[in-house]
mmCIF file of C-alpha atoms and ligand atoms in Angstrom:
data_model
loop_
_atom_site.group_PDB
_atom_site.id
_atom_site.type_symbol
_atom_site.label_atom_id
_atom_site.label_comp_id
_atom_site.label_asym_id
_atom_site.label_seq_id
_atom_site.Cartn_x
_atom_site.Cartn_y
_atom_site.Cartn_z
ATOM 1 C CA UNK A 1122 71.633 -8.158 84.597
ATOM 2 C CA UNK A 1123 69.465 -4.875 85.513
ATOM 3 C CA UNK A 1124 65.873 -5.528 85.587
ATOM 4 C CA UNK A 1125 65.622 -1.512 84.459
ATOM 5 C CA UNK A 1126 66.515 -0.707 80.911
ATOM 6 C CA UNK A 1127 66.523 2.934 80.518
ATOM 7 C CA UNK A 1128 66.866 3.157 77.009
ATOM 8 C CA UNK A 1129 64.080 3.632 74.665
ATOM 9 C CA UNK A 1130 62.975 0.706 72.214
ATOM 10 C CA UNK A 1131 64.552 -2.065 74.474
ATOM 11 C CA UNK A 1132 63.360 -4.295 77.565
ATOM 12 C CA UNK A 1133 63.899 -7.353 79.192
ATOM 13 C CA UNK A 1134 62.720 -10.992 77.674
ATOM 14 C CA UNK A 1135 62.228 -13.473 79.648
ATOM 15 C CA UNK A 1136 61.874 -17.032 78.658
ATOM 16 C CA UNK A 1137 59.327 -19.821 79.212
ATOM 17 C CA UNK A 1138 61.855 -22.416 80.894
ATOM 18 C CA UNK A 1139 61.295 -26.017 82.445
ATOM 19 C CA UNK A 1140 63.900 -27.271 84.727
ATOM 20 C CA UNK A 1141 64.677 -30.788 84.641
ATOM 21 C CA UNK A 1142 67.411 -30.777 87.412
ATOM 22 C CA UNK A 1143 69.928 -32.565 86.910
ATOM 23 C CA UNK A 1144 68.575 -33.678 84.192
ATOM 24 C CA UNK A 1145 69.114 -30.263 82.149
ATOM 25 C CA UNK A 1146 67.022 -26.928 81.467
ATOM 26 C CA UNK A 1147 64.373 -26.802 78.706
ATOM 27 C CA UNK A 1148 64.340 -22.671 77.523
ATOM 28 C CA UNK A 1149 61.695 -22.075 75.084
ATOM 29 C CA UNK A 1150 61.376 -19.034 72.592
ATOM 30 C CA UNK A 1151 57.791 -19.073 70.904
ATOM 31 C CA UNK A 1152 56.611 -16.222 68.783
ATOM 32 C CA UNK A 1153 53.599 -14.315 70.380
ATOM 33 C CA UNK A 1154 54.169 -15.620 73.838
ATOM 34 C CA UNK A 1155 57.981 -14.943 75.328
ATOM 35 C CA UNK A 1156 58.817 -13.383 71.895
ATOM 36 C CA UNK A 1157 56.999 -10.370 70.914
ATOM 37 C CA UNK A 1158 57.243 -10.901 66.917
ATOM 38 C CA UNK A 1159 57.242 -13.613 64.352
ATOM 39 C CA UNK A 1160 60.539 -15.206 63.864
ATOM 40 C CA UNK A 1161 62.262 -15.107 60.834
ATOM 41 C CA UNK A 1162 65.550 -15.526 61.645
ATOM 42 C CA UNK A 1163 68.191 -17.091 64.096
ATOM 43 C CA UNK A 1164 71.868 -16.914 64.219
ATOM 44 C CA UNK A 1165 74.592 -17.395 66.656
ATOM 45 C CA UNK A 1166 77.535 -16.565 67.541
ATOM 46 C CA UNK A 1167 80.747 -17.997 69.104
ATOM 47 C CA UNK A 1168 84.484 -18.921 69.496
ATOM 48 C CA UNK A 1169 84.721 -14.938 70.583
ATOM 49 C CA UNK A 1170 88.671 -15.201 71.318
ATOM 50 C CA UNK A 1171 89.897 -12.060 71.171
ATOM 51 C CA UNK A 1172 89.306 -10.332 74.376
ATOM 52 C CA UNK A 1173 89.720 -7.016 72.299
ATOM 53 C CA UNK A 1174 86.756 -7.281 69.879
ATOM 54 C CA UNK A 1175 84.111 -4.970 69.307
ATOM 55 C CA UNK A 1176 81.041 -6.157 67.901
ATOM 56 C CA UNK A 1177 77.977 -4.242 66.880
ATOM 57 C CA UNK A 1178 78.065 -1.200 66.194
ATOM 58 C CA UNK A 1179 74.997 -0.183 64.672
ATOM 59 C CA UNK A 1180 71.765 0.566 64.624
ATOM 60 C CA UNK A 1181 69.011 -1.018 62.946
ATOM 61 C CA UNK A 1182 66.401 1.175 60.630
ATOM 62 C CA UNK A 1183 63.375 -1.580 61.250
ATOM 63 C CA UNK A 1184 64.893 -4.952 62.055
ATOM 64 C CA UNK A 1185 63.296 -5.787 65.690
ATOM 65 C CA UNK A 1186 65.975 -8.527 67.508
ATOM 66 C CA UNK A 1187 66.396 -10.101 70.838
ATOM 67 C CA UNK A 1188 70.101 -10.801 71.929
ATOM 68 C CA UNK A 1189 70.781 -13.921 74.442
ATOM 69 C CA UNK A 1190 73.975 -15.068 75.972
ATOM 70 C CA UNK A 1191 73.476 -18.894 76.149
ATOM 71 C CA UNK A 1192 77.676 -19.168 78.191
ATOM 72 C CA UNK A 1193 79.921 -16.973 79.761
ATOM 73 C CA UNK A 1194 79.300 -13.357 79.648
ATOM 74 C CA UNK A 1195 79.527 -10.424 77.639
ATOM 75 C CA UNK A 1196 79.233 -6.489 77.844
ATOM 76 C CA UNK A 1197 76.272 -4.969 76.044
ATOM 77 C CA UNK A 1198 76.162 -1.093 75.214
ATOM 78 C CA UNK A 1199 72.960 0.420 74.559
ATOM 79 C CA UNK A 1200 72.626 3.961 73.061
ATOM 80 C CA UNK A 1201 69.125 5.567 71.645
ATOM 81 C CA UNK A 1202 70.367 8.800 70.662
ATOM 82 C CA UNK A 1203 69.756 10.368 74.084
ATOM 83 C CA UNK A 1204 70.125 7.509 76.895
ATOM 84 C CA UNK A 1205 73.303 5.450 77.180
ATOM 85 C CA UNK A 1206 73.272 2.032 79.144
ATOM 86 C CA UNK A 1207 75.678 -0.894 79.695
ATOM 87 C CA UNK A 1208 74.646 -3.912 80.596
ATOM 88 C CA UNK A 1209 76.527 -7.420 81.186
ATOM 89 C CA UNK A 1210 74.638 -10.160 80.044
ATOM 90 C CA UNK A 1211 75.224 -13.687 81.347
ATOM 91 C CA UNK A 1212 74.273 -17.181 80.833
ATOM 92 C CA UNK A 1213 70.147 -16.893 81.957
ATOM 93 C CA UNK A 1214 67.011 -17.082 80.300
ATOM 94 C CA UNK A 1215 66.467 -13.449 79.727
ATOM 95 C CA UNK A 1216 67.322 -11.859 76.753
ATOM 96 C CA UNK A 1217 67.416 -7.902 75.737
ATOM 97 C CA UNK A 1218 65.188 -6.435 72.838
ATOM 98 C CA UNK A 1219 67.152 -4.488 70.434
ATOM 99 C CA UNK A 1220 64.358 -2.464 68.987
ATOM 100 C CA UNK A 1221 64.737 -0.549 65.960
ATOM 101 C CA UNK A 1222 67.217 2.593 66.202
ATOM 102 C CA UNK A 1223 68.597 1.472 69.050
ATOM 103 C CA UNK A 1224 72.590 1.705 68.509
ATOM 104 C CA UNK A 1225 74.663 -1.889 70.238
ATOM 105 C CA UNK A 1226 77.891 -2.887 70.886
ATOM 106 C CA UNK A 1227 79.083 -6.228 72.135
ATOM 107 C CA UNK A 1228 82.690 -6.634 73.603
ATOM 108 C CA UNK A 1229 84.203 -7.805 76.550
ATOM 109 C CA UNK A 1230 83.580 -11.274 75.198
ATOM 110 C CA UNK A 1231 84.392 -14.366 77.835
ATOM 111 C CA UNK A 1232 85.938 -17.352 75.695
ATOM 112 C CA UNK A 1233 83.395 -19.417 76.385
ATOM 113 C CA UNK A 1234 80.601 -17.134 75.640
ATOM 114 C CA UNK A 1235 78.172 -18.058 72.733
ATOM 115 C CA UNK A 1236 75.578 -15.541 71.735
ATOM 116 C CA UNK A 1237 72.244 -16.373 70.388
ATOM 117 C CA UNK A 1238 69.928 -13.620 68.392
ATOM 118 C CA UNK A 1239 66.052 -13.740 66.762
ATOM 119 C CA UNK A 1240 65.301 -11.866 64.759
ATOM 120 C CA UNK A 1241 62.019 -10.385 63.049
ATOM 121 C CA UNK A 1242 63.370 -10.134 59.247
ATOM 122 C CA UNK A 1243 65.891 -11.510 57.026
ATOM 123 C CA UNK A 1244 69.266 -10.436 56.631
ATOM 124 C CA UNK A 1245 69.202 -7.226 54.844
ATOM 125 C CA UNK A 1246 72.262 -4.872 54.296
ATOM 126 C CA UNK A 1247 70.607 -1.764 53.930
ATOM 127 C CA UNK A 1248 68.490 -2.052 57.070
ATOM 128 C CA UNK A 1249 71.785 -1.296 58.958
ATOM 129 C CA UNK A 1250 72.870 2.444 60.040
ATOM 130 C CA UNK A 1251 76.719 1.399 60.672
ATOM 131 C CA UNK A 1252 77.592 5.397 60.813
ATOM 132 C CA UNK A 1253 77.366 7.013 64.417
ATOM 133 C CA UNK A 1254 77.293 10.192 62.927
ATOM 134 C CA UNK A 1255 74.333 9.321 60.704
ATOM 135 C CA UNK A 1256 72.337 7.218 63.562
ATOM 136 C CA UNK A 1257 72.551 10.339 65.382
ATOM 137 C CA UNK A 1258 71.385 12.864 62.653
ATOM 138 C CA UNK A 1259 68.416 10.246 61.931
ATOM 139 C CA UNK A 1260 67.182 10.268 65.790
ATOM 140 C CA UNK A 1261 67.287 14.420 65.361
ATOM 141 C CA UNK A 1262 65.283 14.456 61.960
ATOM 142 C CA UNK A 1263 62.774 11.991 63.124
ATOM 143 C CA UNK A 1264 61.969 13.973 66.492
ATOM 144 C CA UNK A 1265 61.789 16.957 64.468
ATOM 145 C CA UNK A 1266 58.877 15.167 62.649
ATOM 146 C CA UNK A 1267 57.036 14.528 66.098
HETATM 147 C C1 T46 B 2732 73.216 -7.420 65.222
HETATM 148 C C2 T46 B 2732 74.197 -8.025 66.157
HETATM 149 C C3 T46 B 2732 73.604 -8.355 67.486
HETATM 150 C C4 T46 B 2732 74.875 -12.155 56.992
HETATM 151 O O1 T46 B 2732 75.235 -12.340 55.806
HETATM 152 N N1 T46 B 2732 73.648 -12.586 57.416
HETATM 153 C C5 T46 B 2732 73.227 -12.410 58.698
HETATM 154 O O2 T46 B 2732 72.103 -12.842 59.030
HETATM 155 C C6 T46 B 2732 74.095 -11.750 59.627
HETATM 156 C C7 T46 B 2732 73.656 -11.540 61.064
HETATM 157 C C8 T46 B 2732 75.315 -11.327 59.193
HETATM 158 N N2 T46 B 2732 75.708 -11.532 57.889
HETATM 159 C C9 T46 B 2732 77.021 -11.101 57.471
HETATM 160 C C10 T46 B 2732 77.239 -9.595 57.400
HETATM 161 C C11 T46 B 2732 78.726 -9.443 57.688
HETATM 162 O O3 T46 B 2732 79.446 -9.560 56.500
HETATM 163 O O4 T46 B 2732 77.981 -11.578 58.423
HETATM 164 C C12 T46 B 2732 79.044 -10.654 58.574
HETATM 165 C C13 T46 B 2732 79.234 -10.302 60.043
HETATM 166 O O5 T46 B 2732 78.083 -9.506 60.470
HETATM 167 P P1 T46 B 2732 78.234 -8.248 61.419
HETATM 168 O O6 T46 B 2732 79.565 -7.644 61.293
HETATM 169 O O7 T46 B 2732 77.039 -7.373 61.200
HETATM 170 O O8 T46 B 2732 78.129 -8.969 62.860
HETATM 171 P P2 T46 B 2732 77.888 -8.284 64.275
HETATM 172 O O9 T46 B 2732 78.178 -9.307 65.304
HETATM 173 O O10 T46 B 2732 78.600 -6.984 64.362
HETATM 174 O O11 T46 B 2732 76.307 -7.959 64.288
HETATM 175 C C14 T46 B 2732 75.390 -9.031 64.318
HETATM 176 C C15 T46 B 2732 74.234 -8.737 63.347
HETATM 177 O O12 T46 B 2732 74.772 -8.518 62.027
HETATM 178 C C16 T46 B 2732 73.467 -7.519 63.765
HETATM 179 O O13 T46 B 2732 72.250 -7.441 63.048
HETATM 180 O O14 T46 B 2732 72.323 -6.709 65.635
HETATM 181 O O15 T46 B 2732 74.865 -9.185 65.625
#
């Protein structure tokens, strides 16, 4: 994965991590030290079989997350209304921030990959913008506010 994330409300976090080997990796993610927020949430995801899926899309209004790949490897878009970036992310200790209106795929899913995300709120429907069209017209009218 690029250490340079071009896009805005993103950036690379790295985990506290003891290694044991062969006795195994320990990866820690503590709030106010490798993650920049209080945790309220975790959730995974996995058994990503279909090579054609397309997750994501959308932006979040407030929600602040960070998105891991614990196995295998999967393709990240990253799109803040202006800059566009793709990254792959693969099994490591370094996740990516999705900041708040900050519009993400996932795809490109290997079998075996398992995603982890924390997140700084609860699950809340109406925190997602799942309308490019809309994400985009938001990002206008809030620069027009600057
Ligand atoms: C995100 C990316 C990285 C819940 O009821 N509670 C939850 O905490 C979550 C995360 C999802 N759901 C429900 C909402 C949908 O009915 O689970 C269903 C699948 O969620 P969604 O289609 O949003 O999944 P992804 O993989 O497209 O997006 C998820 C997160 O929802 C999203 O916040 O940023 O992972």
């Amino acid at each position: 994965m690029t250490n340079k994330i071009r896009v805005k409300n993103s950036g690379l976090i790295s985990l506290q991590i003891f290694k044991d080997y062969p006795d195994g990796n320990l990866a820690i993610a503590e709030t106010n030290k490798s993650i920049p927020f209080a945790i309220k949430r975790v959730y995974y995801i996995n058994n990503l079989d279909n090579p054609k899926a397309i997750r994501g899309k959308h932006a979040h209004k407030k929600t602040e997350q960070i998105i891991f790949c614990l196995n295998g490897h999967f393709t990240l878009d990253l799109d803040d209304g202006k800059t566009k970036q793709t990254l792959t992310l693969r099994n490591n200790y370094s996740g990516v921030l999705l900041g708040k209106m900050l519009w993400h795929n996932m795809r490109n899913f290997s079998k075996d990959c398992i995603i982890l995300v924390i997140s700084n709120n609860i699950y809340k429907e109406n925190d997602y913008i799942r309308d490019y069209r809309t994400f985009i017209k938001s990002i206008k009218k809030s620069e027009s506010h600057i």
